[in-house]
Coordinates of C-alpha atoms and ligand atoms in Angstrom, one line a residue:
M8 CA -27.9 13.0 28.2
K9 CA -27.2 16.0 26.0
T10 CA -26.2 15.6 22.4
L11 CA -22.5 15.9 21.4
E12 CA -23.3 19.3 19.8
E13 CA -24.7 20.7 23.0
V14 CA -21.8 19.3 25.1
L15 CA -19.2 20.8 22.8
E16 CA -20.6 24.3 23.3
K17 CA -19.3 24.2 26.9
W18 CA -16.7 21.4 27.1
E19 CA -13.6 20.5 25.2
P20 CA -12.7 16.8 24.9
V21 CA -9.0 15.9 25.3
I22 CA -7.9 12.5 24.0
G23 CA -4.6 10.6 24.0
L24 CA -4.0 7.1 22.7
E25 CA -1.8 4.3 23.8
V26 CA -1.3 1.8 20.9
H27 CA 0.2 -1.6 21.3
A28 CA 1.4 -3.6 18.2
E29 CA 2.7 -7.1 18.3
L30 CA 5.6 -7.6 15.9
T31 CA 3.9 -10.6 14.3
T32 CA 6.2 -10.7 11.3
L33 CA 9.3 -11.6 13.3
K34 CA 10.4 -15.2 13.7
T35 CA 11.2 -15.3 17.4
K36 CA 10.3 -13.8 20.8
M37 CA 11.8 -10.7 22.3
F38 CA 14.4 -12.2 24.7
C39 CA 14.6 -15.9 23.7
G40 CA 14.7 -18.1 20.7
C41 CA 11.1 -19.4 21.0
E42 CA 9.2 -19.3 17.8
L43 CA 6.4 -16.7 17.6
S44 CA 3.2 -18.7 17.3
F45 CA -0.3 -17.6 16.9
G46 CA -3.0 -20.2 17.4
D47 CA -0.8 -23.2 18.1
E48 CA -1.4 -25.8 20.9
P49 CA -1.1 -23.9 24.2
N50 CA 2.3 -23.8 26.0
T51 CA 4.3 -25.5 23.1
H52 CA 6.5 -22.4 22.5
T53 CA 8.1 -21.7 25.9
C54 CA 11.6 -21.9 27.5
P55 CA 13.2 -21.0 30.8
V56 CA 13.6 -17.3 29.6
C57 CA 10.0 -16.6 28.6
L58 CA 8.8 -18.6 31.6
G59 CA 11.0 -16.5 33.9
M60 CA 12.9 -19.4 35.5
P61 CA 15.5 -18.2 38.0
G62 CA 18.9 -17.8 36.4
A63 CA 17.7 -17.7 32.8
L64 CA 19.3 -14.8 30.9
P65 CA 17.5 -12.7 28.2
V66 CA 19.1 -11.8 24.9
P67 CA 17.4 -9.0 22.9
N68 CA 16.0 -9.8 19.5
K69 CA 18.0 -7.6 17.0
A70 CA 15.2 -7.8 14.4
A71 CA 12.7 -6.4 16.9
I72 CA 15.0 -3.4 17.6
E73 CA 15.2 -2.8 13.9
S74 CA 11.4 -2.9 13.7
I75 CA 10.9 -0.3 16.4
V76 CA 13.5 2.0 14.8
L77 CA 11.6 1.6 11.5
A78 CA 8.4 2.5 13.2
G79 CA 10.0 5.5 14.8
L80 CA 11.4 6.8 11.5
A81 CA 8.1 6.3 9.8
T82 CA 6.3 8.4 12.4
N83 CA 8.8 11.3 12.4
C84 CA 10.3 10.3 15.8
D85 CA 13.9 11.1 17.0
I86 CA 15.7 7.8 17.5
E87 CA 17.4 7.8 20.9
K88 CA 21.0 6.5 20.6
H89 CA 21.2 5.5 24.3
S90 CA 18.3 3.7 25.9
M91 CA 17.8 0.7 28.1
F92 CA 15.3 -1.8 29.5
Y93 CA 13.5 -1.7 32.8
R94 CA 11.5 -4.1 34.9
K95 CA 7.8 -3.2 35.6
N96 CA 6.9 -5.3 38.6
Y97 CA 3.5 -6.9 39.0
V98 CA 2.0 -10.2 40.0
Y99 CA -0.5 -11.9 37.8
P100 CA -0.6 -15.4 36.4
D101 CA -0.2 -14.2 32.8
M102 CA 3.4 -13.1 33.5
S103 CA 5.3 -15.9 35.3
K104 CA 8.4 -13.7 35.7
N105 CA 6.4 -11.3 37.9
F106 CA 7.7 -8.4 35.9
Q107 CA 7.4 -7.1 32.4
T108 CA 10.5 -6.0 30.6
T109 CA 9.8 -2.6 29.2
Q110 CA 11.5 0.7 28.7
G111 CA 11.9 3.6 31.2
P112 CA 11.9 7.4 30.7
V113 CA 14.0 7.2 27.5
A114 CA 12.4 5.0 24.8
F115 CA 14.0 4.0 21.4
C116 CA 11.7 6.5 19.7
M117 CA 10.8 10.0 21.1
R118 CA 9.0 13.2 19.9
G119 CA 7.3 12.1 16.7
H120 CA 4.2 13.3 15.0
L121 CA 1.6 12.4 12.3
E122 CA -0.5 14.7 10.2
L123 CA -4.2 13.7 10.0
D124 CA -6.3 14.6 7.1
V125 CA -9.9 14.8 8.2
D126 CA -12.5 14.9 5.4
A127 CA -15.4 17.3 5.5
K128 CA -17.7 14.4 6.3
N129 CA -15.7 13.5 9.4
S130 CA -15.2 17.1 10.6
G131 CA -18.5 17.5 12.4
E132 CA -17.2 16.5 15.8
R133 CA -14.5 19.3 15.7
Y134 CA -15.8 22.4 17.4
G135 CA -15.7 25.5 15.4
V136 CA -14.2 24.1 12.2
D137 CA -17.4 25.0 10.2
K138 CA -16.5 28.7 10.8
M139 CA -13.0 28.4 9.5
S140 CA -11.9 29.2 5.9
K141 CA -9.2 27.5 3.9
G142 CA -5.8 28.2 5.3
D143 CA -7.1 29.3 8.7
V144 CA -5.1 28.0 11.6
C145 CA -6.6 27.2 15.0
E146 CA -4.6 25.4 17.7
N147 CA -3.2 22.2 16.0
I148 CA -5.4 22.3 12.9
V149 CA -5.4 24.0 9.6
K150 CA -8.5 24.2 7.4
T151 CA -8.1 22.5 4.0
D152 CA -10.2 22.4 0.9
N153 CA -11.9 19.3 2.0
G154 CA -12.0 19.4 5.9
Y155 CA -8.9 20.0 8.0
R156 CA -5.4 18.8 8.8
A157 CA -4.5 18.1 12.4
H158 CA -1.0 17.8 13.8
V159 CA -0.8 15.0 16.4
G160 CA 2.3 14.7 18.6
I161 CA 3.7 11.3 19.4
T162 CA 5.3 11.2 22.8
R163 CA 7.3 8.0 22.4
I164 CA 7.4 4.5 21.1
H165 CA 8.9 2.0 23.4
M166 CA 9.8 -1.7 23.2
E167 CA 8.3 -4.2 25.6
E168 CA 7.1 -7.8 25.7
D169 CA 3.6 -9.3 25.7
A170 CA 2.2 -11.3 28.6
G171 CA 0.7 -14.8 28.3
K172 CA -3.0 -15.3 27.5
M173 CA -5.6 -16.1 30.2
I174 CA -8.6 -18.2 29.3
H175 CA -11.4 -18.0 31.8
I176 CA -13.9 -20.8 31.9
G177 CA -17.4 -20.9 33.2
G178 CA -18.1 -17.1 33.1
G179 CA -20.0 -15.3 30.4
E180 CA -18.2 -14.6 27.1
G181 CA -14.8 -15.8 28.5
R182 CA -14.8 -13.0 31.1
I183 CA -13.2 -13.5 34.5
A184 CA -16.4 -12.5 36.3
G185 CA -18.3 -15.7 37.2
A186 CA -15.5 -18.0 36.0
T187 CA -14.8 -21.2 37.8
N188 CA -11.4 -22.0 36.3
S189 CA -8.7 -20.0 34.5
L190 CA -6.1 -21.4 32.2
V191 CA -2.9 -19.7 31.0
D192 CA -1.1 -20.1 27.7
Y193 CA 2.5 -18.8 27.7
N194 CA 3.0 -19.1 23.9
R195 CA 2.3 -15.3 23.7
A196 CA 4.5 -14.5 26.7
G197 CA 7.6 -12.6 25.5
T198 CA 6.1 -11.7 22.1
P199 CA 7.8 -8.4 21.0
L200 CA 5.5 -5.5 21.4
I201 CA 5.9 -1.9 20.7
E202 CA 3.8 0.7 22.5
L203 CA 3.2 4.1 20.9
V204 CA 1.9 6.9 23.2
T205 CA 0.4 10.1 21.7
E206 CA 0.3 13.5 23.2
P207 CA -3.1 14.6 24.4
D208 CA -3.6 16.4 21.0
L209 CA -6.7 14.7 19.8
R210 CA -10.0 16.5 20.2
T211 CA -12.6 14.2 18.6
P212 CA -13.5 10.5 18.5
E213 CA -13.2 10.7 14.7
E214 CA -9.6 12.0 15.0
A215 CA -8.8 9.1 17.3
R216 CA -10.2 6.6 14.8
L217 CA -8.3 8.2 11.9
F218 CA -5.1 8.3 13.9
M219 CA -5.4 4.5 14.5
Q220 CA -6.2 3.9 10.8
K221 CA -3.3 5.9 9.7
L222 CA -0.9 4.3 12.1
R223 CA -2.1 0.9 11.0
Q224 CA -1.5 1.7 7.3
I225 CA 2.0 2.8 8.2
Y226 CA 2.8 -0.3 10.3
L227 CA 1.5 -2.5 7.5
A228 CA 3.5 -0.6 4.9
I229 CA 6.8 -1.1 6.9
G230 CA 5.7 -4.7 7.5
I231 CA 6.3 -5.0 11.2
S232 CA 2.9 -6.4 12.2
D233 CA -0.2 -7.9 10.7
C234 CA -2.1 -5.3 12.7
S235 CA -5.3 -7.2 13.3
M236 CA -7.5 -5.5 15.8
E237 CA -9.7 -8.5 15.8
K238 CA -7.0 -11.0 16.7
G239 CA -5.4 -8.5 19.1
S240 CA -2.1 -7.9 17.4
L241 CA -3.0 -4.2 17.2
R242 CA -4.6 -2.9 20.5
C243 CA -5.5 0.5 21.7
D244 CA -6.4 2.3 24.9
G245 CA -8.2 5.6 24.7
N246 CA -7.6 8.2 27.4
I247 CA -10.1 10.9 27.6
S248 CA -11.0 13.9 29.8
L249 CA -13.1 17.1 29.4
R250 CA -12.2 20.6 30.3
K251 CA -14.3 23.8 30.2
R252 CA -13.9 25.4 26.8
G253 CA -11.4 28.2 27.1
T254 CA -9.4 26.8 30.0
T255 CA -6.0 25.2 29.6
E256 CA -5.7 22.8 32.6
F257 CA -6.5 19.2 31.8
G258 CA -9.4 17.4 33.6
T259 CA -9.2 14.0 35.2
K260 CA -9.1 11.3 32.5
T261 CA -10.6 7.9 32.2
E262 CA -9.0 5.1 30.1
L263 CA -10.9 2.9 27.7
K264 CA -9.2 -0.5 27.5
N265 CA -9.3 -3.4 25.2
I266 CA -10.8 -1.7 22.3
N267 CA -10.8 -4.2 19.4
S268 CA -12.2 -2.2 16.4
F269 CA -12.1 1.2 14.9
K270 CA -15.8 1.6 15.5
S271 CA -15.6 0.7 19.1
L272 CA -12.8 3.3 19.6
H273 CA -14.9 6.0 18.1
D274 CA -18.2 5.0 19.8
G275 CA -16.6 4.4 23.2
L276 CA -14.9 7.8 23.3
Y277 CA -18.1 9.4 22.0
Y278 CA -20.0 7.9 24.9
E279 CA -17.4 8.9 27.4
I280 CA -17.7 12.5 26.3
L281 CA -21.4 12.5 26.9
R282 CA -21.1 10.5 30.2
Q283 CA -18.3 12.8 31.6
A284 CA -20.2 16.0 30.6
Q285 CA -23.3 14.7 32.4
A286 CA -21.3 13.8 35.5
L287 CA -19.5 17.2 35.6
E288 CA -22.7 19.1 35.1
D289 CA -24.3 17.2 37.9
G290 CA -21.4 18.3 40.1
E291 CA -19.7 14.9 40.3
A292 CA -15.9 14.5 40.1
I293 CA -14.6 12.2 37.4
R294 CA -12.6 9.4 39.0
Q295 CA -9.4 8.2 37.3
E296 CA -10.4 4.8 36.3
T297 CA -10.2 2.1 33.6
R298 CA -13.4 1.5 31.8
H299 CA -14.6 -1.0 29.3
W300 CA -16.7 -0.2 26.2
D301 CA -19.5 -2.6 25.8
P302 CA -20.6 -2.3 22.1
S303 CA -23.9 -4.3 22.6
A304 CA -25.0 -2.3 25.6
K305 CA -23.6 0.9 24.1
R306 CA -22.1 2.2 27.3
T307 CA -18.8 2.0 29.2
I308 CA -18.5 0.2 32.6
V309 CA -15.8 0.5 35.3
M310 CA -13.1 -2.2 35.2
R311 CA -10.8 -1.0 37.9
V312 CA -9.5 2.1 39.6
K313 CA -6.1 3.1 38.2
E314 CA -3.0 1.9 40.0
T315 CA -0.3 4.6 40.3
A316 CA 3.1 4.3 38.7
D317 CA 4.8 3.8 42.1
D318 CA 3.0 0.4 42.4
Y319 CA 5.1 -1.0 39.6
R320 CA 8.5 -0.1 41.1
L321 CA 10.0 0.4 37.7
F322 CA 13.8 -0.2 37.9
P323 CA 16.6 -0.8 35.4
E324 CA 16.9 -4.4 34.2
P325 CA 20.2 -5.7 35.5
D326 CA 20.3 -8.6 33.0
L327 CA 20.3 -6.4 29.9
A328 CA 23.1 -4.0 28.9
P329 CA 22.1 -0.5 27.8
F330 CA 21.7 0.1 24.1
D331 CA 24.0 2.2 21.9
L332 CA 22.7 2.8 18.4
S333 CA 25.2 4.4 16.0
D334 CA 24.3 7.0 13.4
E335 CA 25.4 4.5 10.8
Y336 CA 22.9 1.9 12.2
I337 CA 20.1 4.4 12.2
E338 CA 20.8 5.5 8.6
N339 CA 21.0 1.9 7.4
V340 CA 17.5 1.3 8.9
R341 CA 16.3 4.5 7.2
K342 CA 17.4 3.1 3.9
K343 CA 14.9 0.2 4.4
L344 CA 11.9 2.5 4.7
P345 CA 9.5 1.7 1.9
E346 CA 7.2 4.2 0.3
L347 CA 4.8 5.3 3.1
P348 CA 1.0 5.8 2.6
D349 CA 1.3 9.6 2.4
Q350 CA 4.0 9.5 -0.2
K351 CA 2.0 7.0 -2.2
A352 CA -1.0 9.2 -2.2
K353 CA 1.1 12.2 -3.3
R354 CA 2.6 10.1 -6.1
F355 CA -0.9 9.0 -7.2
E356 CA -1.9 12.7 -7.4
E357 CA 1.2 13.7 -9.3
N358 CA 1.7 10.8 -11.7
F359 CA -2.0 10.1 -12.5
G360 CA -3.7 13.4 -11.9
L361 CA -6.0 11.9 -9.2
S362 CA -7.7 14.3 -6.8
E363 CA -6.4 14.3 -3.2
Y364 CA -9.7 12.7 -2.2
D365 CA -9.4 9.8 -4.6
A366 CA -5.7 9.3 -3.8
R367 CA -6.4 9.2 0.0
H368 CA -9.3 6.8 -0.5
L369 CA -7.2 4.4 -2.5
I370 CA -4.4 4.2 0.1
E371 CA -6.9 3.7 2.9
H372 CA -7.1 0.0 2.2
R373 CA -4.1 -2.2 1.3
E374 CA -6.1 -4.5 -1.0
T375 CA -7.7 -1.8 -3.1
C376 CA -4.4 0.1 -3.3
K377 CA -2.7 -3.0 -4.5
L378 CA -5.4 -3.5 -7.1
F379 CA -4.9 0.0 -8.3
E380 CA -1.2 -0.4 -8.7
D381 CA -1.5 -3.9 -10.3
A382 CA -4.1 -2.7 -12.8
I383 CA -1.9 0.3 -13.7
A384 CA 1.0 -2.1 -14.3
V385 CA -0.9 -4.3 -16.7
A386 CA -2.8 -1.5 -18.5
K387 CA -2.0 -0.9 -22.2
D388 CA -1.9 2.9 -21.7
A389 CA -2.2 4.1 -18.1
N390 CA -3.0 7.7 -18.9
D391 CA -4.8 10.1 -16.6
E392 CA -8.2 9.3 -18.0
F393 CA -7.6 5.6 -17.5
A394 CA -6.3 6.2 -13.9
K395 CA -9.4 8.3 -13.1
G396 CA -11.7 5.6 -14.4
L397 CA -9.8 3.0 -12.5
A398 CA -9.9 5.0 -9.3
N399 CA -13.6 5.4 -9.7
I400 CA -14.4 1.8 -10.2
I401 CA -12.2 0.8 -7.2
I402 CA -13.6 3.5 -4.9
N403 CA -17.2 2.9 -5.9
D404 CA -17.8 -0.6 -7.2
I405 CA -14.9 -2.6 -5.6
S406 CA -15.1 -0.9 -2.2
G407 CA -18.9 -1.1 -2.3
W408 CA -18.6 -4.9 -2.9
L409 CA -16.0 -5.3 -0.2
N410 CA -18.1 -3.4 2.3
A411 CA -21.3 -5.3 1.5
D412 CA -20.1 -8.4 3.1
E413 CA -17.2 -9.1 5.5
S414 CA -16.4 -12.4 3.8
N415 CA -15.9 -10.7 0.4
D416 CA -12.2 -11.1 -0.3
L417 CA -10.5 -9.5 -3.2
S418 CA -7.6 -11.9 -3.5
T419 CA -9.9 -14.9 -4.1
S420 CA -12.5 -12.9 -6.1
P421 CA -13.0 -12.9 -9.9
F422 CA -11.8 -9.3 -9.9
T423 CA -8.2 -9.7 -11.1
A424 CA -6.1 -6.6 -11.9
K425 CA -6.1 -7.6 -15.6
R426 CA -9.9 -7.8 -15.8
I427 CA -10.4 -4.5 -14.0
A428 CA -7.9 -2.8 -16.2
D429 CA -9.6 -4.3 -19.3
L430 CA -13.0 -3.2 -18.0
V431 CA -11.8 0.4 -17.5
Y432 CA -10.3 0.4 -20.9
L433 CA -13.5 -0.8 -22.6
S434 CA -15.2 2.1 -20.9
T435 CA -12.6 4.9 -21.4
S436 CA -12.2 3.9 -25.1
G437 CA -15.9 4.3 -25.6
R438 CA -16.7 0.7 -26.5
I439 CA -19.2 0.4 -23.6
S440 CA -21.1 3.1 -21.8
K441 CA -20.9 3.9 -18.1
A442 CA -24.2 2.0 -17.5
Q443 CA -22.8 -1.0 -19.3
Q444 CA -19.6 -0.8 -17.2
K445 CA -21.8 -1.6 -14.2
T446 CA -23.5 -4.5 -16.0
V447 CA -20.1 -6.0 -17.0
F448 CA -18.8 -5.5 -13.4
A449 CA -21.7 -7.4 -12.0
A450 CA -21.3 -10.1 -14.7
I451 CA -17.6 -10.6 -13.9
L452 CA -18.7 -11.4 -10.3
E453 CA -21.6 -13.6 -11.4
E454 CA -20.0 -15.5 -14.3
D455 CA -16.2 -15.3 -13.5
K456 CA -15.4 -14.4 -17.1
D457 CA -13.2 -11.8 -18.8
P458 CA -14.9 -8.4 -19.6
A459 CA -14.4 -8.7 -23.4
V460 CA -16.1 -12.1 -23.4
I461 CA -19.1 -10.7 -21.4
V462 CA -19.4 -7.8 -23.7
S463 CA -19.5 -10.0 -26.8
E464 CA -21.7 -12.7 -25.3
K465 CA -24.3 -10.1 -24.1
G466 CA -23.9 -7.9 -27.1
L467 CA -23.2 -4.9 -25.0
E468 CA -20.9 -3.1 -27.4
Q469 CA -21.8 0.6 -27.5
V470 CA -23.1 1.9 -30.8
S471 CA -21.0 4.9 -31.9
D472 CA -22.0 4.7 -35.5
T473 CA -23.1 8.2 -36.6
G474 CA -25.5 6.9 -39.2
A475 CA -27.3 4.5 -36.8
I476 CA -27.6 7.1 -34.2
E477 CA -29.0 9.7 -36.6
A478 CA -31.6 7.2 -37.7
V479 CA -32.8 6.7 -34.2
V480 CA -32.8 10.4 -33.4
D481 CA -34.9 11.1 -36.5
K482 CA -37.3 8.3 -35.5
V483 CA -37.7 9.6 -31.9
L484 CA -38.2 13.3 -33.1
A485 CA -40.8 12.2 -35.7
A486 CA -42.7 10.2 -33.1
N487 CA -42.9 13.2 -30.7
P488 CA -43.8 16.3 -32.8
D489 CA -45.6 18.0 -29.8
K490 CA -42.5 17.7 -27.6
V491 CA -40.2 18.9 -30.4
E492 CA -42.4 22.0 -30.6
Q493 CA -42.3 22.6 -26.9
Y494 CA -38.6 22.2 -26.9
R495 CA -38.2 24.8 -29.7
G496 CA -40.5 27.0 -27.7
G497 CA -38.0 27.1 -24.8
K498 CA -38.7 24.0 -22.8
T499 CA -35.1 22.8 -23.2
G500 CA -35.4 20.5 -20.1
L501 CA -37.0 18.1 -22.5
I502 CA -33.6 17.1 -23.8
G503 CA -33.5 14.4 -21.1
F504 CA -36.7 12.9 -22.4
F505 CA -35.3 12.7 -26.0
V506 CA -32.0 11.1 -24.8
G507 CA -34.0 8.6 -22.8
Q508 CA -36.2 7.7 -25.7
C509 CA -33.2 7.2 -28.0
M510 CA -31.4 5.1 -25.4
K511 CA -34.6 3.0 -25.0
E512 CA -34.7 2.5 -28.7
M513 CA -31.1 1.3 -28.7
Q514 CA -31.5 -0.9 -25.7
G515 CA -29.1 1.3 -23.7
K516 CA -26.2 0.7 -26.2
G517 CA -26.1 4.2 -27.8
D518 CA -23.1 6.4 -27.1
P519 CA -24.7 9.1 -24.9
K520 CA -22.3 11.8 -26.0
L521 CA -23.1 11.2 -29.7
I522 CA -26.9 11.0 -29.0
N523 CA -26.7 14.4 -27.2
K524 CA -24.7 16.0 -29.9
T525 CA -27.0 14.7 -32.7
L526 CA -30.1 15.8 -30.8
A527 CA -28.7 19.2 -30.3
E528 CA -28.0 19.6 -34.0
K529 CA -31.4 18.4 -35.1
L530 CA -33.4 20.4 -32.6
A531 CA -31.5 23.6 -33.2
Ligands
LIG609 P1 -0.8 7.4 32.8 O1 0.3 7.7 33.7 O2 -2.1 7.4 33.4 O3 -0.5 6.2 31.9 P2 0.2 9.2 30.8 O4 0.6 10.6 31.2 O5 1.3 8.2 30.6 O6 -0.9 8.7 31.8 O7 -0.6 9.3 29.5 C1 -1.2 8.2 28.9 C2 -2.0 8.7 27.7 O8 -3.1 9.6 28.2 C3 -1.3 9.6 26.7 O9 -1.7 9.3 25.4 C4 -1.6 11.0 27.1 O10 -1.6 11.9 26.0 C5 -3.0 10.9 27.6 N1 -3.4 11.8 28.6 C6 -2.7 12.2 29.6 N2 -3.4 13.1 30.4 C7 -4.6 13.2 29.8 C8 -5.8 13.9 30.1 N3 -5.9 14.7 31.2 N4 -6.9 13.7 29.3 C9 -6.8 13.0 28.2 N5 -5.7 12.3 27.9 C10 -4.6 12.4 28.7
LIG610 ZN1 11.2 -18.7 25.3
LIG611 MG1 1.4 5.9 31.1

């Protein structure tokens, strides 16, 4: 197969996402009073409504409606004041009603959008962006200082209910293929689910991944779901097609289903671009089908050929009255919107003088963002220098530690907000050097002690005493007369050597700024 770069010369990828989120933070199911349960004994949270017994009548969950309106407001959607539920008919054991209650052409939330900030390091998959200058506009993107910003339309967010869970026994990895028995657990049946559908505005696997990450941050911020891709409370289908660069008509798409990580979303779409390009160049037609990304085999395989919408016989749900949401209701929900990730990043930039890059990096992960805010709250003097030092330690050391091992968990770690704040303060006040900050950081993890205790136990306090530093500088210069001569003769690069020697002499505890200044004076 060709490389992505070669493919992009001739073909333009078109990507749209369908994202399902279970409203895991609610207490009860969508249309009955059954408790929402995750991981309980199978079939212990069911009733005639969620089992679809004849004559059982559904009652919509008010809190779920509020959640979807919040989601719509947080993603710049128009909230439809009049909408209703429909029946999507199908037969499968995971849905004992034989239909899923969902929404029709008009969903609670329509016509939204998100802006994606794509860093330079993630821009490589976007064709032509390297030839753009800051402020240039091309299709739905604008070039920024550090990458580009993409406008991604959201078609709709509608309300529906989850199906039960099938467990296949006897096949490989719980798959239906080769299974001898299948069990069904209806605890999940009727769980409130919202589905967001994007416009086909995405052009790279990286944009798709960033969209999902951003949406996840927003949903977490508004508190409607725990958004675990691993546990399946946040799920995503990736639709993708290719068209000849320069043409406007869409090609036939394939749909990647059951993607359970950001990496799989990216890698699966990336593979599909290469696969479809190969097929098209070989003169084959792309079939509209559902495919599955197999991360270990690193390829996609066909799951099924797509059913058409007619097969579902979507019709209005006769047991549920249409919804009328008042302006007053919508405004009351709007008042409950918390600070959203973009607003938070902007505040970090404005209040603490952080760069856009640092601010974005901090809001990417909830835990690190919380650590930043908690450390600011307990800091003696949260000035810009402190904030910058804090951002650095979180982005480099803390994130590095979190990424090093999946089991590393900030909430149970020795890195409390107070300790991190104290450590940053030790460094910004000049009591320890940058190198020693790393040593103390590692020691907090090792020894579970406060930074001040570590500094005094290890004798790490930085020497900023002018007299002591002058003595060391004199000693080093006296010991290297040849180098001093070379330096004075124009080999100024030797400054690094002198600083290094002084540091060595002081076991790394010398204040580097003061050493540099003293050396410069004495060598002049
Ligand atoms: P379907 O009827 O197959 O579900 P929809 O029109 O509802 O298709 O779109 C589903 C998702 O696929 C949306 O996110 C949409 O943006 C995207 N999509 C639609 N057509 C294409 C295409 N030709 N290529 C890529 N994505 C597409
Ligand atoms: Zn029930
Ligand atoms: Mg569809």
